PDB file of C-alpha atoms and ligand atoms in Angstrom:
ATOM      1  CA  UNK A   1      -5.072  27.588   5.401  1.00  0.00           C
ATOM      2  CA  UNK A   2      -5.191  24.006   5.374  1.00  0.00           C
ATOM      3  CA  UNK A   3      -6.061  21.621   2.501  1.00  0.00           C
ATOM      4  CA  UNK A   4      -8.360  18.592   2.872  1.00  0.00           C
ATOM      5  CA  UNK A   5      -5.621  15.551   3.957  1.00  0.00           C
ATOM      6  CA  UNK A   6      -4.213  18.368   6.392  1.00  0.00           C
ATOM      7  CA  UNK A   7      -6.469  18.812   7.807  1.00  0.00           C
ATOM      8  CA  UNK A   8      -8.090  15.275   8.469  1.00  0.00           C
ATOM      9  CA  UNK A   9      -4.809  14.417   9.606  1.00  0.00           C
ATOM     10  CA  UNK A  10      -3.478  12.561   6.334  1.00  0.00           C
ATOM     11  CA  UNK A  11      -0.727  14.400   5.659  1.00  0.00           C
ATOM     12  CA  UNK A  12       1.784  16.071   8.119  1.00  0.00           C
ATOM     13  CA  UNK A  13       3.386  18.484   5.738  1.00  0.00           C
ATOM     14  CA  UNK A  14       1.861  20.939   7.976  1.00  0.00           C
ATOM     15  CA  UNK A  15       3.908  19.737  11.114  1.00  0.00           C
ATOM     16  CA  UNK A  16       7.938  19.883  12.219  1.00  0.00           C
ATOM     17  CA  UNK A  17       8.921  17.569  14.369  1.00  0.00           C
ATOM     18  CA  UNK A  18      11.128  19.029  17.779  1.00  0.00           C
ATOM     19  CA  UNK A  19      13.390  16.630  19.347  1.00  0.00           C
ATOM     20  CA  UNK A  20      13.772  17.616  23.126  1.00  0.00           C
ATOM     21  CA  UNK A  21      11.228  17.444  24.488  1.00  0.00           C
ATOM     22  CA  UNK A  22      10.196  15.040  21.445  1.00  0.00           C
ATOM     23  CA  UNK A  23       6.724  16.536  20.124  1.00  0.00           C
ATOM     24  CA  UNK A  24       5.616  17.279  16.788  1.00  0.00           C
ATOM     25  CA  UNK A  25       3.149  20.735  16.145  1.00  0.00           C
ATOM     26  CA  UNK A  26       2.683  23.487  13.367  1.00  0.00           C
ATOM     27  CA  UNK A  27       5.880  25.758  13.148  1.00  0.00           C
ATOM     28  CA  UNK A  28       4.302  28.314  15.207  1.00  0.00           C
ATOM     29  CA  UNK A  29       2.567  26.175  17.624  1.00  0.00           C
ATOM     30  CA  UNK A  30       5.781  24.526  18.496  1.00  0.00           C
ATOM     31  CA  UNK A  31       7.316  28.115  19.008  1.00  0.00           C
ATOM     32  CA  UNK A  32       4.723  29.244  20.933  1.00  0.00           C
ATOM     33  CA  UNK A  33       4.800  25.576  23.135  1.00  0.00           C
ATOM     34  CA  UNK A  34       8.447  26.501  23.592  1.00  0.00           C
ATOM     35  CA  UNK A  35       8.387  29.831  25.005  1.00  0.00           C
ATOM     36  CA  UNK A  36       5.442  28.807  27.187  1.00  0.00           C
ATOM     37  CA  UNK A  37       7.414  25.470  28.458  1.00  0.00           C
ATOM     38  CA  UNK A  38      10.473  28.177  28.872  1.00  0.00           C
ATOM     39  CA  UNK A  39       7.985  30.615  31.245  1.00  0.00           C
ATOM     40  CA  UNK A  40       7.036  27.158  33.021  1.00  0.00           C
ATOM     41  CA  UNK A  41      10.338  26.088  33.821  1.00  0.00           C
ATOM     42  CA  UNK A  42      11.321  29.763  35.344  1.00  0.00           C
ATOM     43  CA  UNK A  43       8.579  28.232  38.058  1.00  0.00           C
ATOM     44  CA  UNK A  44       9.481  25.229  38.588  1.00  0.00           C
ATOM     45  CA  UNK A  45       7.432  23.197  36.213  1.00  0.00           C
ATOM     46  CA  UNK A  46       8.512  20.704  33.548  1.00  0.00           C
ATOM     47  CA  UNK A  47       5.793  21.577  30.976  1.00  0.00           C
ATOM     48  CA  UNK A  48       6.012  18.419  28.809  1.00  0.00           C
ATOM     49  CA  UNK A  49       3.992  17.308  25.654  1.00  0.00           C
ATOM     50  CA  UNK A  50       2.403  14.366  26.370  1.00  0.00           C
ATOM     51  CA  UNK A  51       0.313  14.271  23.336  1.00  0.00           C
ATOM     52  CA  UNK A  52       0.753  16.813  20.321  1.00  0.00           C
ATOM     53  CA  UNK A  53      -0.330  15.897  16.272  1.00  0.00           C
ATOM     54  CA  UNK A  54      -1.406  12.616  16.198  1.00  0.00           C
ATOM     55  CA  UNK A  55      -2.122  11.610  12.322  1.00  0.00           C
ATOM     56  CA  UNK A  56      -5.506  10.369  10.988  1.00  0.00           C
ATOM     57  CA  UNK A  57      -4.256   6.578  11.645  1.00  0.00           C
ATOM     58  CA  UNK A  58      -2.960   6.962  15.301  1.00  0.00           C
ATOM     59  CA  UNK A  59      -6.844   8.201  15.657  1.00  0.00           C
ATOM     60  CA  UNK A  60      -8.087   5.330  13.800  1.00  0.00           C
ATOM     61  CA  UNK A  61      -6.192   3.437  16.175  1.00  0.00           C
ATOM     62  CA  UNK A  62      -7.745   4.683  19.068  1.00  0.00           C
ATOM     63  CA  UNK A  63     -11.276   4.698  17.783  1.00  0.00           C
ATOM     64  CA  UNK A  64     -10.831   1.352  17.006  1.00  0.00           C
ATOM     65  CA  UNK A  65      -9.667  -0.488  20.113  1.00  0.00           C
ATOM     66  CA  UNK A  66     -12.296   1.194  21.834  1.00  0.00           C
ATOM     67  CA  UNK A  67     -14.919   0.457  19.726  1.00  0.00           C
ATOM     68  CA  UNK A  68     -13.737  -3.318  19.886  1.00  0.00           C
ATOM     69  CA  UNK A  69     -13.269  -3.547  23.589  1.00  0.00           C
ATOM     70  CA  UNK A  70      -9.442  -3.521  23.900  1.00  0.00           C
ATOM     71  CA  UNK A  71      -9.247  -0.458  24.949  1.00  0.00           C
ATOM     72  CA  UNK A  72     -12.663   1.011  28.067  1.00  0.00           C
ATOM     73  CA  UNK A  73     -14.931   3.401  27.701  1.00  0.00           C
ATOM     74  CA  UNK A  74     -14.064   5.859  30.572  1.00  0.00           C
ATOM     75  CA  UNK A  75     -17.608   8.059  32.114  1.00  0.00           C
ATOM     76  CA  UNK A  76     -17.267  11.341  33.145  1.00  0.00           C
ATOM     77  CA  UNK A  77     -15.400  10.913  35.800  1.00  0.00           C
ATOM     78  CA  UNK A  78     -12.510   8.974  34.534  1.00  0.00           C
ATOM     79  CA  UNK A  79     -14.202   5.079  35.443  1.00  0.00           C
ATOM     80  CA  UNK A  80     -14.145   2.552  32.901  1.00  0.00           C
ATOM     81  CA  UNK A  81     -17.850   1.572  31.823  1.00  0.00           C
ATOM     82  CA  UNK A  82     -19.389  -1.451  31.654  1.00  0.00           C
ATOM     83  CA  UNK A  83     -20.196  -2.163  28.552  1.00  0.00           C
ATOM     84  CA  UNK A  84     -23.317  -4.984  29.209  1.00  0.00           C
ATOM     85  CA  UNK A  85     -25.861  -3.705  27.126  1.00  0.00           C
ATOM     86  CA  UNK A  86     -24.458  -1.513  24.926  1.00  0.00           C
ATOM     87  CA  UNK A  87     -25.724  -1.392  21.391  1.00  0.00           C
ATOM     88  CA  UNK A  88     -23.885   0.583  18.570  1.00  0.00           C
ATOM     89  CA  UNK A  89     -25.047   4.334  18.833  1.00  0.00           C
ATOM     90  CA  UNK A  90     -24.008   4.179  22.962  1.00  0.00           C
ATOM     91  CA  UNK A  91     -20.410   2.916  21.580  1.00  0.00           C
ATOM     92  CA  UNK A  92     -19.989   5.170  19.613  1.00  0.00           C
ATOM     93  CA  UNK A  93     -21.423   8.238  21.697  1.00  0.00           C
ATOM     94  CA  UNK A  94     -18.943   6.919  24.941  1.00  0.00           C
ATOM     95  CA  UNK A  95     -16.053   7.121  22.153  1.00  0.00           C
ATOM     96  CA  UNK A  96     -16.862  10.562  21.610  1.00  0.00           C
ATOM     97  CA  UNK A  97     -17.327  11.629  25.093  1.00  0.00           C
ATOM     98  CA  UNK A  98     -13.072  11.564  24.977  1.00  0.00           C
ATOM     99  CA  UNK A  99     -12.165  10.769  21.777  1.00  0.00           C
ATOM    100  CA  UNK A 100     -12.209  12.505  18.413  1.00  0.00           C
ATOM    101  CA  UNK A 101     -14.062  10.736  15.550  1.00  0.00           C
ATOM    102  CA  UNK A 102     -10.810   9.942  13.327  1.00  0.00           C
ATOM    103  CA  UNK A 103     -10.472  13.411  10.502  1.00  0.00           C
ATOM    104  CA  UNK A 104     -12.251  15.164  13.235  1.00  0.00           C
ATOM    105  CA  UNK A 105      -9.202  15.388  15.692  1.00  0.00           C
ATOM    106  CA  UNK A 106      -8.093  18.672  16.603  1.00  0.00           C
ATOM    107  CA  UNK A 107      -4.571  17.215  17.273  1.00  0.00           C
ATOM    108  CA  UNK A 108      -4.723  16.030  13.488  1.00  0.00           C
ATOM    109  CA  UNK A 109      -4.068  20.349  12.900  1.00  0.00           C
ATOM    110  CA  UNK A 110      -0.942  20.343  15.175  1.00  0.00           C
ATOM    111  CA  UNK A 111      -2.028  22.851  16.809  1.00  0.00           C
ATOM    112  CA  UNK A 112      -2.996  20.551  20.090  1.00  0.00           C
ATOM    113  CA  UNK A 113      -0.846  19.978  22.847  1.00  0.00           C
ATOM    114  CA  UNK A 114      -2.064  18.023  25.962  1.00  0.00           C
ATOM    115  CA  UNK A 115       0.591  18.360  28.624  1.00  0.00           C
ATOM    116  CA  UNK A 116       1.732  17.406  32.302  1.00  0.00           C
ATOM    117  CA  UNK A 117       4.732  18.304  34.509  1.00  0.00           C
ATOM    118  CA  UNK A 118       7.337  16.171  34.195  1.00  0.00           C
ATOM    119  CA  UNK A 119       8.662  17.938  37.320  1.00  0.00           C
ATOM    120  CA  UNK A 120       6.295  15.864  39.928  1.00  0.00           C
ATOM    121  CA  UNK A 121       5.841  12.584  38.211  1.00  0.00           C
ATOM    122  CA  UNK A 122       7.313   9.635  40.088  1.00  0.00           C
ATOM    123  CA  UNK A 123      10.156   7.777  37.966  1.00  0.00           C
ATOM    124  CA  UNK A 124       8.030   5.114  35.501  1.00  0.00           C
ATOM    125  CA  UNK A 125       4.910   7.172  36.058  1.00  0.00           C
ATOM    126  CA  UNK A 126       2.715   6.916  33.069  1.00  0.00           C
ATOM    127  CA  UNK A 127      -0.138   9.783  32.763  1.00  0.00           C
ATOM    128  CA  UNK A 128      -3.701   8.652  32.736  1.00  0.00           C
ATOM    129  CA  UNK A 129      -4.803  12.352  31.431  1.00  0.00           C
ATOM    130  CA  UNK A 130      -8.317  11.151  33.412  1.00  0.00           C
ATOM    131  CA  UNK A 131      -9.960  13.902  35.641  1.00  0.00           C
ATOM    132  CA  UNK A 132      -8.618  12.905  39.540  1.00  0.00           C
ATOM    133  CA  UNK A 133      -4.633  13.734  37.949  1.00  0.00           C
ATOM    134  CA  UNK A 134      -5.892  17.535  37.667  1.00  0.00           C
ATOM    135  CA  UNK A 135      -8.527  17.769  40.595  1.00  0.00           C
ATOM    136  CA  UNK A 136      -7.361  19.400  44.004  1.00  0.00           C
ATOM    137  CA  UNK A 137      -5.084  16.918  45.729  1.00  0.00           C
ATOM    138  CA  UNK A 138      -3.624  15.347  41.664  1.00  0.00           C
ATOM    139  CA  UNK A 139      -0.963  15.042  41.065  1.00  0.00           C
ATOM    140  CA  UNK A 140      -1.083  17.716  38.225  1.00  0.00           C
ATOM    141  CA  UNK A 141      -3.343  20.225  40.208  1.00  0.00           C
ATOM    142  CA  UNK A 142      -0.187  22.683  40.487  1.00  0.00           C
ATOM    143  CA  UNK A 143       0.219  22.244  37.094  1.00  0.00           C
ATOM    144  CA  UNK A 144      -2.821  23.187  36.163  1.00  0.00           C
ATOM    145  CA  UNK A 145      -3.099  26.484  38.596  1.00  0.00           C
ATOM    146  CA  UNK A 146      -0.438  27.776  37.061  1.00  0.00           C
ATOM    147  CA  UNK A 147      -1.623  27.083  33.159  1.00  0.00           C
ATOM    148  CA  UNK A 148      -4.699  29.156  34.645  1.00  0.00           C
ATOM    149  CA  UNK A 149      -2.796  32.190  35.507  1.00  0.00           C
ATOM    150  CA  UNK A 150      -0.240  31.907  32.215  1.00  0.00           C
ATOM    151  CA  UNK A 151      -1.386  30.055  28.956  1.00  0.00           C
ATOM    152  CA  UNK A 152      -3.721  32.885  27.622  1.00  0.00           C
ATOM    153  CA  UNK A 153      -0.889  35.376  27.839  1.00  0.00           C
ATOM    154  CA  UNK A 154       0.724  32.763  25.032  1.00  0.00           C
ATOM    155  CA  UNK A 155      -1.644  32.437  23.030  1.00  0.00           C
ATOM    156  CA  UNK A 156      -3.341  28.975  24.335  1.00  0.00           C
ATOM    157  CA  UNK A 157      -6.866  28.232  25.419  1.00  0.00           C
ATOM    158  CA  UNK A 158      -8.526  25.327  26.604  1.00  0.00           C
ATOM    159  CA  UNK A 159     -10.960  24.575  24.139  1.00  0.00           C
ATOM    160  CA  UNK A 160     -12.507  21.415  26.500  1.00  0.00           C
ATOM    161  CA  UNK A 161     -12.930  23.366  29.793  1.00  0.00           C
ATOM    162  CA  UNK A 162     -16.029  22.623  30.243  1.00  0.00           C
ATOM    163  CA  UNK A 163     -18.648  19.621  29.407  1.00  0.00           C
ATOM    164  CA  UNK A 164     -21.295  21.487  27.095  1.00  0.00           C
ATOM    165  CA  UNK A 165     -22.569  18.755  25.179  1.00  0.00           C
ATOM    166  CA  UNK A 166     -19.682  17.896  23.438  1.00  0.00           C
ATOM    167  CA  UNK A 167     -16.554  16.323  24.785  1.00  0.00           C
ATOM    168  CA  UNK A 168     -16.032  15.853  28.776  1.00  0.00           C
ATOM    169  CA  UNK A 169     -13.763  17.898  30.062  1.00  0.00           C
ATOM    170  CA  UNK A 170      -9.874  18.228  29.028  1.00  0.00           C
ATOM    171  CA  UNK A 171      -8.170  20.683  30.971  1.00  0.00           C
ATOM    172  CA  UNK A 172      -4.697  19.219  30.035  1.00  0.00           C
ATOM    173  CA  UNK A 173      -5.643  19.621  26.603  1.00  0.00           C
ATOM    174  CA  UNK A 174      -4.056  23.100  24.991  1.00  0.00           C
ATOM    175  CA  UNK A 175      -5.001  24.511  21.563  1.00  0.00           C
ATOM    176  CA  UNK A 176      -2.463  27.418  19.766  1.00  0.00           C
ATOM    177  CA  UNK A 177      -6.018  29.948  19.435  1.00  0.00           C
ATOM    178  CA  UNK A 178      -3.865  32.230  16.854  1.00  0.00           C
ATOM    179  CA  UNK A 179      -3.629  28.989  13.903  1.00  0.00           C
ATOM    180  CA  UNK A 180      -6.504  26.595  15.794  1.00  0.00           C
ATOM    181  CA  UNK A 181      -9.239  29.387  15.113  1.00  0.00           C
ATOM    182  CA  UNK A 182      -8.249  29.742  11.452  1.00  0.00           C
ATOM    183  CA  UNK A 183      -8.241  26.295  11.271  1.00  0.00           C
ATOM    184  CA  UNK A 184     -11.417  25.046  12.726  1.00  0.00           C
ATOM    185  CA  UNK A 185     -13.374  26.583   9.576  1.00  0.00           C
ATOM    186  CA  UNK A 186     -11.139  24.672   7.349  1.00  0.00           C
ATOM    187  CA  UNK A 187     -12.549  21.595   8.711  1.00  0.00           C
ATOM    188  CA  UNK A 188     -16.661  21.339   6.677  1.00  0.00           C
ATOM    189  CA  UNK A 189     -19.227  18.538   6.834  1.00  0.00           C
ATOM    190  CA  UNK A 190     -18.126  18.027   3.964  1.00  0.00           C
ATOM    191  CA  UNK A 191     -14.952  17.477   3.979  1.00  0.00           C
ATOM    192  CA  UNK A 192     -15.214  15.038   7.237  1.00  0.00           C
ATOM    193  CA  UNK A 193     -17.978  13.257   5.070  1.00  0.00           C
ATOM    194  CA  UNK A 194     -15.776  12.483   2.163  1.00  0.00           C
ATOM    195  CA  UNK A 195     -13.186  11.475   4.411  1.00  0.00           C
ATOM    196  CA  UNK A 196     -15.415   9.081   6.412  1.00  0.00           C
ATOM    197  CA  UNK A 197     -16.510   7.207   3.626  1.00  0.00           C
ATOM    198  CA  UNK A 198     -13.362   6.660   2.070  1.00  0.00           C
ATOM    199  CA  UNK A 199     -12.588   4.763   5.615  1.00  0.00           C
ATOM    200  CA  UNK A 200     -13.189   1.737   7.119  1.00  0.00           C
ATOM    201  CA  UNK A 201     -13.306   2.394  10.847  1.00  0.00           C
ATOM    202  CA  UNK A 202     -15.684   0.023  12.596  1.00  0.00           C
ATOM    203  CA  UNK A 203     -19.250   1.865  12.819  1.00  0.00           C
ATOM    204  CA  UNK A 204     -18.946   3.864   9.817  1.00  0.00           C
ATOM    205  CA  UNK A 205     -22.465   3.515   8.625  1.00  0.00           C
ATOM    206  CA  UNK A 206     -23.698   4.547  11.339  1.00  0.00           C
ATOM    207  CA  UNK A 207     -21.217   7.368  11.705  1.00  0.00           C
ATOM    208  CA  UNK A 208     -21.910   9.136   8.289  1.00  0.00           C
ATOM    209  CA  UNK A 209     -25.812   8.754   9.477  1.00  0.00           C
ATOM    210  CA  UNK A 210     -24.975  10.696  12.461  1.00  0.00           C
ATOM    211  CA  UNK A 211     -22.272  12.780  10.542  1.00  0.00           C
ATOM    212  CA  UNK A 212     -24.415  16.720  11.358  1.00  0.00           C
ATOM    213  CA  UNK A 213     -24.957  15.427  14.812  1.00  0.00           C
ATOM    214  CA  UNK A 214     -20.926  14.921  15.283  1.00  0.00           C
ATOM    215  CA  UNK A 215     -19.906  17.599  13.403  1.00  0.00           C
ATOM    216  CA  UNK A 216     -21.859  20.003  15.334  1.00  0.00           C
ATOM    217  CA  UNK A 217     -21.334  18.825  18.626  1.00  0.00           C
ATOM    218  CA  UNK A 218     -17.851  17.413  18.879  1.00  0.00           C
ATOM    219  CA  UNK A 219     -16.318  19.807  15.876  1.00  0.00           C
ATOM    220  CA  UNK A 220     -17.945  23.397  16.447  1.00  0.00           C
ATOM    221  CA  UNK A 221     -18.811  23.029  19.776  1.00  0.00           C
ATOM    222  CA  UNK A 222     -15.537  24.268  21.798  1.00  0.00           C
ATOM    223  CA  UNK A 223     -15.446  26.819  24.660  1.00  0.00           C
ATOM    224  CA  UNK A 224     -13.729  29.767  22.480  1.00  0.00           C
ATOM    225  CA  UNK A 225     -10.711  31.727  23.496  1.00  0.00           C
ATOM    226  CA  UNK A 226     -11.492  34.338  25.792  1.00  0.00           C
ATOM    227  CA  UNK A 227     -10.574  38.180  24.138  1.00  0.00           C
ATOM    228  CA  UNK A 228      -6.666  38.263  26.066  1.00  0.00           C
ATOM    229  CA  UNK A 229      -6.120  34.701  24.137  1.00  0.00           C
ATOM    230  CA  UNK A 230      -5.581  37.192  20.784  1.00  0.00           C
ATOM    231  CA  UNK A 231      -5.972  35.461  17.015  1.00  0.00           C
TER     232      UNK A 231
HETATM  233 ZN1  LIG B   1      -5.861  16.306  23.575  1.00  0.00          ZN
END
């Protein structure tokens, strides 16, 4: 379905790009996004993209600053860690806990959307996407009763719903099931091997040591669609 730079992320001739709202997905993701943001605003909500494809250098970005210390390490709960002690294998296990290993991202496929309600956010409000925005009492906790009750009827799933190993916990985070599920099994060891060593992201040594580890627990390891979420 999707060759070897699509699906790392390092090319985007598998994306369009939609102006308003301004997100960028697979063709059918960003139909599907649409009618589901059109079912949302019947009740009220402003379902927004906050996040959608994000290439294989955005995520290189990312993995970057918070390997280097720019950018924290959050625990499970959404604090920033101190990072006093830390040798190499615990940075780049806290990376993983939220962040994709860059070729590894689901939202490299376009078929990723992680989304909030524009609807309640205070003017200037800028979305942490951390756990206490979706928890009873968040701001986003409407939001997300109603993506409960709605997004498998649309063909969307929450692949992080639950820590099991993996990553922590993404509610806000929304995968397309009918293209993600074909594409998950176009993503090998392999093929996130080759692309690691043709990088230079800090860590990479160690990385392509712990390549099976990652692959298997951060790649594979989603909570699958349940049967209504059809693909
Ligand atoms: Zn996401």
């Amino acid at each position: 379905m999707f060759d070897e730079l699509q699906i790392t992320g390092r090319a985007r001739t598998h994306v369009v790009q939609h102006d308003v709202p301004r997100f960028a997905a697979h063709p059918e993701v960003a139909a599907a996004f649409l009618r589901l943001r059109a079912a949302a605003a019947r009740d009220g909500i402003d379902l927004r993209p906050y996040s959608s494809f994000r290439g294989y250098d955005a995520q290189v970005r990312i993995w970057s600053a918070k390997f280097s210390g720019r950018a924290p390490l959050y625990d499970l709960c959404g604090r920033p860690r101190d990072r006093a002690g830390m040798g190499e294998d615990d940075v780049i296990g806290h990376i993983l806990d939220w962040s994709a290993l860059p070729g590894a991202s689901r939202h490299q496929w376009g078929t990723e959307i992680d989304v909030v309600d524009g609807a309640v956010m205070p003017p200037g409000y800028k979305p942490q996407l951390l756990p206490a925005e979706v928890a009873d009492g968040g701001l986003f906790a409407p939001l997300h009763r109603w993506l409960d009750a709605h997004i498998h009827e649309h063909g969307f799933f929450r692949p992080y719903a639950r820590f099991q190993g993996g990553m922590f916990p993404e509610p806000w985070h929304l995968s397309y099931a009918p293209v993600s599920m074909r594409a998950i099994d176009d993503l090998t060891l392999e093929i996130l091997r080759r692309c690691t060593e043709a990088s230079d992201i800090p860590g990479r040594a160690r990385v392509l040591e712990r390549l099976p580890e990652i692959f298997e627990r951060h790649v594979r390891n989603i909570v699958p669609p349940p049967a209504e979420c059809r693909w």
